XYZ file of C-alpha atoms in Angstrom:
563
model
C -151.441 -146.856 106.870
C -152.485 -144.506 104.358
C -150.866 -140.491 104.022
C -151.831 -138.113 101.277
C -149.894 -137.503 98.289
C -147.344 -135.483 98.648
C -147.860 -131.961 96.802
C -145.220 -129.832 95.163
C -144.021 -126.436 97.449
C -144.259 -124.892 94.110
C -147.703 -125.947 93.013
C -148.679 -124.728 96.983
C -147.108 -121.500 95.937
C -149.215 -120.485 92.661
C -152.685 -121.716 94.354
C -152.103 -119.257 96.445
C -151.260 -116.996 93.611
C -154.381 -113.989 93.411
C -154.767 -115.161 89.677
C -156.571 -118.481 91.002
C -158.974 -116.790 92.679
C -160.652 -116.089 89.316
C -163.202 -118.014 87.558
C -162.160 -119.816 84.676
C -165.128 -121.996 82.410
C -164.415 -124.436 79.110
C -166.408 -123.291 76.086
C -170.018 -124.066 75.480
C -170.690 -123.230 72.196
C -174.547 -124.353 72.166
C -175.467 -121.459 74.998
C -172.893 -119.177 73.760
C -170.576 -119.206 75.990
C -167.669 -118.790 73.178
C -166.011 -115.745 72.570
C -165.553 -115.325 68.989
C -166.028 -118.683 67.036
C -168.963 -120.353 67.180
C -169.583 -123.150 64.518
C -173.423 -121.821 65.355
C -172.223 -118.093 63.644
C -173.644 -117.270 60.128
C -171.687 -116.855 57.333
C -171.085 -113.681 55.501
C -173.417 -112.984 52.800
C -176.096 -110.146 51.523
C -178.150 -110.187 48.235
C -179.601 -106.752 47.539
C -182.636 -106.307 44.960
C -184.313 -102.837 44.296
C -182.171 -100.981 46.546
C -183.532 -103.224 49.233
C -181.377 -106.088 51.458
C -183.179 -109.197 50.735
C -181.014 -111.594 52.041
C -178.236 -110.829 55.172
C -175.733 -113.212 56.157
C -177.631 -116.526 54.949
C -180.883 -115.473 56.040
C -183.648 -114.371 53.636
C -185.817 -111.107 53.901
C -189.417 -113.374 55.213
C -187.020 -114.692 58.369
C -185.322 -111.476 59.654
C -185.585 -110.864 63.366
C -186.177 -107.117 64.632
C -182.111 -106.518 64.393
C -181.748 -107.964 60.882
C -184.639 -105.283 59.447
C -182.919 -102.761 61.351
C -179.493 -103.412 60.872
C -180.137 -103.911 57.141
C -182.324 -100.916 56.386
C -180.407 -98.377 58.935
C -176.997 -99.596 59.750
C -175.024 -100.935 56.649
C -174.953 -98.752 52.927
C -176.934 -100.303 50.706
C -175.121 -98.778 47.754
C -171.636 -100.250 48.832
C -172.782 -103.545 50.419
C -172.121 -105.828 47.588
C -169.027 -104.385 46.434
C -167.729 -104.191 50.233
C -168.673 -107.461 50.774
C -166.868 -108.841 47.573
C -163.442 -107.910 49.162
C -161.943 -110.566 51.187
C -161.739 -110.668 54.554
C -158.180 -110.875 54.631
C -157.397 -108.038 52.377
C -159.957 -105.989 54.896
C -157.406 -106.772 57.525
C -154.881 -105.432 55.527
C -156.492 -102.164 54.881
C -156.815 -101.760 58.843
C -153.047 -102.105 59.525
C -151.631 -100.344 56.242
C -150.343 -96.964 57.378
C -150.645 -96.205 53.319
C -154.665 -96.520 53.388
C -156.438 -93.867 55.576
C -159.060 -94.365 58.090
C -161.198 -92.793 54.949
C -160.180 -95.320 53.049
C -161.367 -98.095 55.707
C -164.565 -96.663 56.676
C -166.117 -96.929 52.642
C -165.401 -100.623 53.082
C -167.052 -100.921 56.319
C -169.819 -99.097 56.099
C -170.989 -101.766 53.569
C -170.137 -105.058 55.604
C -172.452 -106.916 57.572
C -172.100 -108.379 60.846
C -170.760 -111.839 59.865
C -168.564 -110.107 57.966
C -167.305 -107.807 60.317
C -166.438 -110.728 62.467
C -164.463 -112.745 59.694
C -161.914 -110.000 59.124
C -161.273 -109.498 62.925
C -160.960 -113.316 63.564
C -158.032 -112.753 60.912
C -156.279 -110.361 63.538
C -154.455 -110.893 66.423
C -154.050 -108.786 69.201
C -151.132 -106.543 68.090
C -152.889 -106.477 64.530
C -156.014 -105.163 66.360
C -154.173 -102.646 68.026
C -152.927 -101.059 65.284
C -155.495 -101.054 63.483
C -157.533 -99.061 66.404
C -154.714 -96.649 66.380
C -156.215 -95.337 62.933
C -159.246 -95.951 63.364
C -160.175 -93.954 66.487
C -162.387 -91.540 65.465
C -160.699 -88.696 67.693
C -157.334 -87.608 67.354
C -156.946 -87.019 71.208
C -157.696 -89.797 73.359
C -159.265 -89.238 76.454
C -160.925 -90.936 79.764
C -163.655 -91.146 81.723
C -164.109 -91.837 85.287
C -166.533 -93.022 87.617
C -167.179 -90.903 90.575
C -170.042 -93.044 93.409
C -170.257 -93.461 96.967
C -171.415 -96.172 99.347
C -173.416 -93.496 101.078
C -174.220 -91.996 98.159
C -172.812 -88.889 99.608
C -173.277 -85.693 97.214
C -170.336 -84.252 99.401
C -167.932 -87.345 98.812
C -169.211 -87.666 95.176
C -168.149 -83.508 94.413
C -164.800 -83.686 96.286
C -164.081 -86.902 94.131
C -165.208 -84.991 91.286
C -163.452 -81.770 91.460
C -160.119 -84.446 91.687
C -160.560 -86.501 89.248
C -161.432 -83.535 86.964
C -158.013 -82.236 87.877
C -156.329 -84.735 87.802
C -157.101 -85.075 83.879
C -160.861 -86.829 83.159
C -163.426 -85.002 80.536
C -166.115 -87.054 81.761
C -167.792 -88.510 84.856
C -170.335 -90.690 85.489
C -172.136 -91.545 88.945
C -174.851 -94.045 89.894
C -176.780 -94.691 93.050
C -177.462 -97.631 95.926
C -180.849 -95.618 96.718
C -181.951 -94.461 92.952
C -183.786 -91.730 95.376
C -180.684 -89.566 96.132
C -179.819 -89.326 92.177
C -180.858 -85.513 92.169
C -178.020 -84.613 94.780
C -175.775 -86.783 93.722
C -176.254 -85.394 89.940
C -175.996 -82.095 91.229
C -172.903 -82.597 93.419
C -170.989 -84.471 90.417
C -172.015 -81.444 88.106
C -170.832 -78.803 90.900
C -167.574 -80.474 91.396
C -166.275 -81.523 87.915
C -166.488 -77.480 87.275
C -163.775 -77.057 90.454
C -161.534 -79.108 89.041
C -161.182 -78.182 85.252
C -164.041 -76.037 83.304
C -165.874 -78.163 80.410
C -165.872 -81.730 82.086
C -169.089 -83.051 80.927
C -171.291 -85.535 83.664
C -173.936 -88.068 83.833
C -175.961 -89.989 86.246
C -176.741 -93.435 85.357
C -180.521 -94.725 86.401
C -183.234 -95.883 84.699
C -184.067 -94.659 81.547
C -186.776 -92.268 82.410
C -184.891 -90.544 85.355
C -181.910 -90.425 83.218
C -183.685 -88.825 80.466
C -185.267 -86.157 83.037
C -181.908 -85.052 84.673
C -180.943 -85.045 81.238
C -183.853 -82.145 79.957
C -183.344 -80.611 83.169
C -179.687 -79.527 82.595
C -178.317 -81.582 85.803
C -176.505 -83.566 83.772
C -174.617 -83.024 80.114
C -174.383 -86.695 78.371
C -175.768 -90.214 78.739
C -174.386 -93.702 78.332
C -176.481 -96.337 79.807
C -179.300 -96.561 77.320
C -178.323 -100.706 76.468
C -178.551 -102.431 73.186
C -178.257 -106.300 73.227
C -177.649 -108.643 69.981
C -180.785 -110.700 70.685
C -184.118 -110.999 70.171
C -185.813 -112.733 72.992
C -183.017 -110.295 75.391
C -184.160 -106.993 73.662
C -187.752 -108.324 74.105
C -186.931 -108.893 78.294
C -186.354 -104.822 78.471
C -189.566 -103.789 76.666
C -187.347 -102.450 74.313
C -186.624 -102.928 70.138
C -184.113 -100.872 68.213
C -186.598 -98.234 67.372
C -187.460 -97.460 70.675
C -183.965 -96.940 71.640
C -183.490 -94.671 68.442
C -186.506 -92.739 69.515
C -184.953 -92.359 73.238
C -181.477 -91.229 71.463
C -183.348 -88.512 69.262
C -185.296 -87.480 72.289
C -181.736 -86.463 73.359
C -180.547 -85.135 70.669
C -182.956 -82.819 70.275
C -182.294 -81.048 73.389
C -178.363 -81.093 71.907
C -177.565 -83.701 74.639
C -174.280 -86.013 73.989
C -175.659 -89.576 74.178
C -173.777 -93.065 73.144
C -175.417 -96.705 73.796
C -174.024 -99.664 75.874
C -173.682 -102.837 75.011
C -170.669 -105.566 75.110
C -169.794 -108.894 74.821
C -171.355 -111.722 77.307
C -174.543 -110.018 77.649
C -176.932 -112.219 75.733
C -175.008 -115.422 77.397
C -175.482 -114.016 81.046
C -179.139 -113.623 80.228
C -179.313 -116.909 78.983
C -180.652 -115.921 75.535
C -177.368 -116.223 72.904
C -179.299 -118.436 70.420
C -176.412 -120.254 70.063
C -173.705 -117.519 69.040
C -170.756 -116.110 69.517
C -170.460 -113.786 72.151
C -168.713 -111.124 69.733
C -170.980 -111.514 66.889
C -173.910 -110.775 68.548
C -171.995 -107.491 70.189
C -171.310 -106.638 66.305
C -175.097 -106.923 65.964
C -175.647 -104.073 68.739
C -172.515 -102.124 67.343
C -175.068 -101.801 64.072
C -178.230 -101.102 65.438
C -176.350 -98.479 67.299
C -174.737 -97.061 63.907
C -178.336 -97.123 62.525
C -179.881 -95.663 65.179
C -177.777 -92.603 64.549
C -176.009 -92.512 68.027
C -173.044 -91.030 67.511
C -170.877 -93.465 69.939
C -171.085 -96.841 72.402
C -169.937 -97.436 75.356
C -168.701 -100.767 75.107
C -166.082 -103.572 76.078
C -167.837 -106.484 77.679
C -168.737 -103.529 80.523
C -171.010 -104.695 83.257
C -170.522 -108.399 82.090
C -166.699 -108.726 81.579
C -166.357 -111.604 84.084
C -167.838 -113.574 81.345
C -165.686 -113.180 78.497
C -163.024 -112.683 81.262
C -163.917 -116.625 81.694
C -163.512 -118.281 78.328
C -160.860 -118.799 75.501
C -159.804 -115.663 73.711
C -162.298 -113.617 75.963
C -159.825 -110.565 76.041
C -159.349 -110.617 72.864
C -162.755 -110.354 71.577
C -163.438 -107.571 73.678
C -160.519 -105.556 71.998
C -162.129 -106.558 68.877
C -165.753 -104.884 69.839
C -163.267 -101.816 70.152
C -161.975 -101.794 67.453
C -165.277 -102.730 65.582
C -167.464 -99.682 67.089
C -164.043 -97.503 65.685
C -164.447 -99.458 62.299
C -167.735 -98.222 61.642
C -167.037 -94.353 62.534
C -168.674 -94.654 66.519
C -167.484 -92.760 69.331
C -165.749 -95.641 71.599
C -165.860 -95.784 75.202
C -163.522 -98.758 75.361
C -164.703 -100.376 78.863
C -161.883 -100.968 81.591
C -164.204 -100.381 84.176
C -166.181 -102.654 85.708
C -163.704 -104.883 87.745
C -163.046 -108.831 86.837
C -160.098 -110.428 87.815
C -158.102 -110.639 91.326
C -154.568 -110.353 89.211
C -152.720 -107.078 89.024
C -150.788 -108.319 85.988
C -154.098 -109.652 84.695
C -156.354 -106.257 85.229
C -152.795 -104.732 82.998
C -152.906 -107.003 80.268
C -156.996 -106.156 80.108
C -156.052 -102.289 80.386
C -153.245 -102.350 77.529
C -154.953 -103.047 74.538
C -157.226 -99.406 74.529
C -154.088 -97.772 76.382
C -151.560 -98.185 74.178
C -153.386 -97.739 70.945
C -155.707 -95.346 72.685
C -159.714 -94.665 72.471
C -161.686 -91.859 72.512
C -162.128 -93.274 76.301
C -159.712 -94.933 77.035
C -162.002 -96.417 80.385
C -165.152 -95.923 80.629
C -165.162 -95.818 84.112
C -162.420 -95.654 86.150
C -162.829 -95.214 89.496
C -162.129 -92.232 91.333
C -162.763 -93.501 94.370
C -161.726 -96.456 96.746
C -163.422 -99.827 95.201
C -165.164 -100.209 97.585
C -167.590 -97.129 97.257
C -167.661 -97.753 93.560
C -171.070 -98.604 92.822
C -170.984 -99.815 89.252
C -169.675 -102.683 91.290
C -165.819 -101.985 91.094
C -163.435 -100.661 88.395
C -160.517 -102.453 87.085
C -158.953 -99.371 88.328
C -159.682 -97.056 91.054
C -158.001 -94.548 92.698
C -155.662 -95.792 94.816
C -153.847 -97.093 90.609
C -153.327 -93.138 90.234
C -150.055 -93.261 90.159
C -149.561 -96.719 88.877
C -151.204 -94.990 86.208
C -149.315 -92.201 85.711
C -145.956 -94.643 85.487
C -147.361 -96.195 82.677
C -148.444 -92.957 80.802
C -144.569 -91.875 81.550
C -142.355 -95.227 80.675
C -144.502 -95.530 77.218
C -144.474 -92.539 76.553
C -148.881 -93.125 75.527
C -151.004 -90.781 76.569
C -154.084 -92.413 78.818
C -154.996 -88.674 79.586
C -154.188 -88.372 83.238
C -151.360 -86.503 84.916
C -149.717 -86.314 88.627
C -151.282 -83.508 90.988
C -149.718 -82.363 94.365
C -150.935 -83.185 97.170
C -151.445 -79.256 97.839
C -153.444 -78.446 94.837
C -155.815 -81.943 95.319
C -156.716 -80.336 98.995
C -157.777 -76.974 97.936
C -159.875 -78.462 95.262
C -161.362 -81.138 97.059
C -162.268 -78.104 99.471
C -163.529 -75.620 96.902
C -165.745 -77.900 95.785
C -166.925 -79.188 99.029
C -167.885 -75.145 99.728
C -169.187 -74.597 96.488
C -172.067 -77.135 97.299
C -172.752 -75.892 100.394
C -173.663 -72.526 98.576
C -175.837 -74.074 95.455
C -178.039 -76.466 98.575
C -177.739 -73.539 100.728
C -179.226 -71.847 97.386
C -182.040 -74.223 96.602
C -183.148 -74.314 100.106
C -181.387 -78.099 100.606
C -180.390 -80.079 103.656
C -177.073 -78.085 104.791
C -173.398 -79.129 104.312
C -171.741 -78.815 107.503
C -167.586 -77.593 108.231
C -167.155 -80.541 109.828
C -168.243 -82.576 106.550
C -166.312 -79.994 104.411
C -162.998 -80.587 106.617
C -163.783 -84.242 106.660
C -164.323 -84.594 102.661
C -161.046 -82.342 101.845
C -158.620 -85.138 103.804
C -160.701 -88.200 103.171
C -160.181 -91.429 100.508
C -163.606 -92.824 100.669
C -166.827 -92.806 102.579
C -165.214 -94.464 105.784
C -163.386 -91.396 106.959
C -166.415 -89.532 106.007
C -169.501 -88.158 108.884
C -172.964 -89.557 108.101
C -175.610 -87.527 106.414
C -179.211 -87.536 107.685
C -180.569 -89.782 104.937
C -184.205 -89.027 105.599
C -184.208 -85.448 104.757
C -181.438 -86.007 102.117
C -184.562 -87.817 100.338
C -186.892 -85.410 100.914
C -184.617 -82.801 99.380
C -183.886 -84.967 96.341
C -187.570 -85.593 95.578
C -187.917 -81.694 96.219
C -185.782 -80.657 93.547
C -187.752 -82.708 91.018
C -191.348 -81.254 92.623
C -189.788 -77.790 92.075
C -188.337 -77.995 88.667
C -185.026 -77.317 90.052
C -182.495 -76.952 86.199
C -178.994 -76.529 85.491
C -179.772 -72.620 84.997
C -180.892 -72.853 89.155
C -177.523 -74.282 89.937
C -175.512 -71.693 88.005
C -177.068 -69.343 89.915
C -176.447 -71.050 93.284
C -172.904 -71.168 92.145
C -172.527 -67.623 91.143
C -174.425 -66.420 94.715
C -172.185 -68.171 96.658
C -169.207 -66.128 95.330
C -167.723 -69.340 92.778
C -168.487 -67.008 89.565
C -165.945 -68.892 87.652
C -167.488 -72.265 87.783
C -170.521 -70.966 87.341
C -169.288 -69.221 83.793
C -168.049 -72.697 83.468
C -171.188 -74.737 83.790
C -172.911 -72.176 81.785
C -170.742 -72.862 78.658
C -171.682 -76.722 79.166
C -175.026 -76.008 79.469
C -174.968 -73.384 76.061
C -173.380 -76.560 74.202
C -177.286 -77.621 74.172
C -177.843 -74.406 71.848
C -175.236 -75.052 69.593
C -175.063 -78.740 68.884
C -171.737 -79.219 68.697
C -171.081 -82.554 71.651
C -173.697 -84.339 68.691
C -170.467 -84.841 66.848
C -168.824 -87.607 67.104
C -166.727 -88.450 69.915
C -166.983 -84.801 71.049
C -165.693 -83.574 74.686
C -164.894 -80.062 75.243
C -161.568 -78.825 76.303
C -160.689 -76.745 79.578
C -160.529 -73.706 77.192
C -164.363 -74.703 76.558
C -163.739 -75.450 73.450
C -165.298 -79.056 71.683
C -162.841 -81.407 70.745
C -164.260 -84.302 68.212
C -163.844 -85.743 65.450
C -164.679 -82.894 63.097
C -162.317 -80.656 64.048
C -159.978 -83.280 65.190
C -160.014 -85.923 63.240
C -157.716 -88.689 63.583
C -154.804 -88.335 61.034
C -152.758 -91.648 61.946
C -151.217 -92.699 58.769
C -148.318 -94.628 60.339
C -144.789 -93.769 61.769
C -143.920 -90.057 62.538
C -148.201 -88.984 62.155
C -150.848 -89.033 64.217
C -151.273 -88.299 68.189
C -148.087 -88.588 70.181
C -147.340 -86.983 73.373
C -144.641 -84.088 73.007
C -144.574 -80.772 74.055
C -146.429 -79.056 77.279
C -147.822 -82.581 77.936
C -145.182 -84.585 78.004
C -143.504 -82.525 79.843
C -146.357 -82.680 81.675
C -146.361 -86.414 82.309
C -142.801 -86.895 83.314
C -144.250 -85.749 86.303
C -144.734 -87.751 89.134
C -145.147 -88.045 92.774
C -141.525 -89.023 93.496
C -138.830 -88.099 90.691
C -135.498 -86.900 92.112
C -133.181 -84.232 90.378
C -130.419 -85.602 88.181
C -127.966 -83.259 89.985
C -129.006 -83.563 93.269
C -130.926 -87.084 94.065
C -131.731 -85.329 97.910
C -134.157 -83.062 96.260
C -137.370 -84.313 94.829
C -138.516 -82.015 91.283
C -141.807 -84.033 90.874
């Protein structure tokens, strides 16, 4: 008689452990599936002649692909490239951690390096090293977030009460996206309506394709894009119709209408398409970190992003995605450091992934954290959502780091979920769009996600959303809504974001503008880290402001809650 071998309790115990749930792969270096060493990456090198780059990284002029011309005529300074590239790699790394050199300092270096360089002085860092190193080099004094704001329904009344919170609660931009890309003219409108009820100045986007994006964009519905992708391949680029010049022509298409725009790329994107050539996941994200930098765009959005599961899988995975951080900081980009799309069933795992920008801090810290329930997120999850608020907030408070969100009341989160609820009901009442009953606006005020919520009549939801673009419905049209239904301060509010087109000023650099309406970047606040005692700390009004929480008792009387 046979029996099975007897198992361990405590082996039974950790399979059951969330962490195992998680999908875990060896290395692969032939397909790139490697995060950051790949015997297949070039070595450093350039060769300049006549002012031109003639040879990048081992790879003569006659044999550069689309990114190499681009990257070598647009992205690095020909003028410092040799000397830059002279220095060791090493003594790079020291530059990044030495309080005594300035982020100044740093950036001649780097603007001269070349992708296989770049590489070889981050593979010289660890984790803490990297982290300190982003601490100066953020190009923003202030860090700040960013949060997702989607609903299962795609609900425009969910999607402004979520808004209006999360804007409250401490977020200077939001982003939605759609199930049915139809709806995105409510939905852009609702997210635009409702981060004004919460606190004036947060900017918004709605993430579609390109063309839509662009449209919304010209049309003053939204104030900033993100998703216009880069990849660090090739045959990948090739699979969106795209190159690096039409992507710089789409950015100064933008611009030119004085429209804050970054790029997107990250780490595992080339692999999950099945088109790495062979290399390292990170190197070819340093590849779209300088096509971006030559294109002109004045951030990225990146951190593995939509395809963290796969770094999230191999060796070191983490770890290179702090280092795509840190990189896009190196070379003087805006950084919208990822923590967003969701990858791992471990709450101490989805921590350690959320430390590394925390702690240091980013000019967004997440690029997308979700303001609502997970399961109406539609960027398919956030490593955080809503229900982490306060988890959140503990962290902010026993570091003493500043992630840029704060505790609310439960009494001031009602009344703005409402007012913002009401204040869409006036703009569709306004443009003559499907009507936004009490029963949705009592509904919306009380609820967590779309479950608690009444259904809308999708049909004519669509019709109204295709009416708005027949119509040349703007941004100006919704001020006006706003100020007719009796909300005259949000509508002074979205009219500042909207005169931000005139002036120029969210162009700069890792520029968000402040409830005072006021931009914030990194020309008039530049990052001044130059070690212990300098830079960005929490003190005053807002640390005061993030002792805060939802349950801290009085010293003198532990019966009476003071948070």
């Amino acid at each position: 008689m046979t029996t099975s071998a007897r198992r361990s309790k405590r082996t039974e115990a950790l399979e059951q452990r969330p962490v195992n749930l998680d999908g875990f792969v060896e290395e692969w270096p032939e397909v790139g599936m490697v995060a950051m060493d790949s015997p297949y990456d070039p070595e450093p090198g350039v060769r300049v002649e006549d002012g031109v780059i003639v040879e990048l990284d081992g790879k003569p002029r006659a044999e550069f692909d689309f990114l190499d011309q681009f990257i070598a005529d647009h992205a690095i300074d020909v003028d410092a490239t040799e000397q830059a590239m002279a220095i060791p790699a090493v003594d790079i790394a020291h530059l990044l951690i030495d309080p005594r050199a300035t982020r100044r300092d740093v950036l001649a270096v780097t603007r001269g390096l070349t992708p296989a360089k770049l590489l070889e002085v981050v593979k010289t860092m660890n984790v803490v090293e990297m982290m300190m190193a982003l601490q100066k080099m953020r190009a923003r004094r202030t860090p700040a977030n960013q949060a997702h704001a989607t609903s299962a329904r795609d609900n425009p009344v969910q999607v402004a009460a979520d808004a209006a919170e999360a804007s409250l609660r401490g977020f200077r931009e939001l982003e939605t996206t759609l199930g049915v890309v139809r709806y995105a003219p409510l939905v852009a409108i609702a997210l635009q309506v409702g981060a004004q009820a919460g606190t004036p100045g947060v900017l918004t986007q709605c993430a579609l394709e390109e063309a839509t994006e662009l449209e919304l964009g010209m049309r003053g519905i939204t104030a900033y894009a993100e998703t216009i992708s880069v990849y660090g391949t090739e045959p990948v680029f090739c699979d969106g119709d795209d190159t690096p010049w039409s992507k710089a022509f789409l950015a100064s298409a933008y611009a030119s209408r004085g429209i804050k725009m970054r790029f997107t790329s990250g780490t595992g994107s080339e692999v999950q398409m099945g088109n790495a050539e062979g290399k390292s996941m990170l190197y070819l994200e340093i590849r779209c970190i300088l096509v971006t930098k030559g294109a002109g765009v004045q951030g990225l959005q990146n951190g593995s992003i939509s395809c963290i599961g796969v770094p999230g899988a191999v060796p070191a995975g983490i770890r290179a995605v702090l280092a795509e951080n840190l990189i896009a900081s190196m070379v003087d980009l805006e950084c919208a450091s990822g923590n967003d799309q969701s990858f791992s069933h471990s709450d101490m795992r989805r921590v350690a992934r959320l430390l590394p920008q925390l702690l240091p801090g980013t000019d967004f810290v997440c690029s997308g954290y979700s303001s609502t329930p997970n399961y109406d997120n539609m960027f398919a999850g956030s490593n955080v959502d809503a229900e982490d608020y306060d988890d959140w907030n503990v962290l902010q408070r026993d570091l003493q780091v500043d992630g840029g969100l704060r505790h609310v009341p439960e009494a001031e989160l009602l009344a703005v979920r409402n007012r913002a609820a009401r204040a869409l009901q006036g703009v569709f009442a306004h443009l003559g769009l499907p009507p936004i009953t009490g029963r949705e606006i009592e509904a919306v005020t009380y609820a967590h996600g779309s479950k608690d919520l009444p259904p809308r009549d999708v049909l004519e939801d669509l019709k109204a959303a295709q009416s708005v673009l027949d119509r040349g419905v703007t941004g100006l049209d919704i001020v006006k809504g706003l100020d007719a239904a009796g909300f005259t301060d949000m509508a002074h509010s979205l009219l500042a974001v909207l005169r931000q087109r005139v002036s120029g000023d969210l162009l700069h650099t890792s520029a968000i503008l402040t409830p005072e309406l006021e931009t914030l970047s990194a020309v008039n606040d530049t990052n001044d880290y130059a070690g212990p005692g300098t830079g960005y700390r929490p003190s005053g009004a807002r640390w005061e402001e993030m002792k805060r929480l939802r349950h801290v008792v009085s010293a003198q009387n532990p019966e009476r809650e003071v948070g």
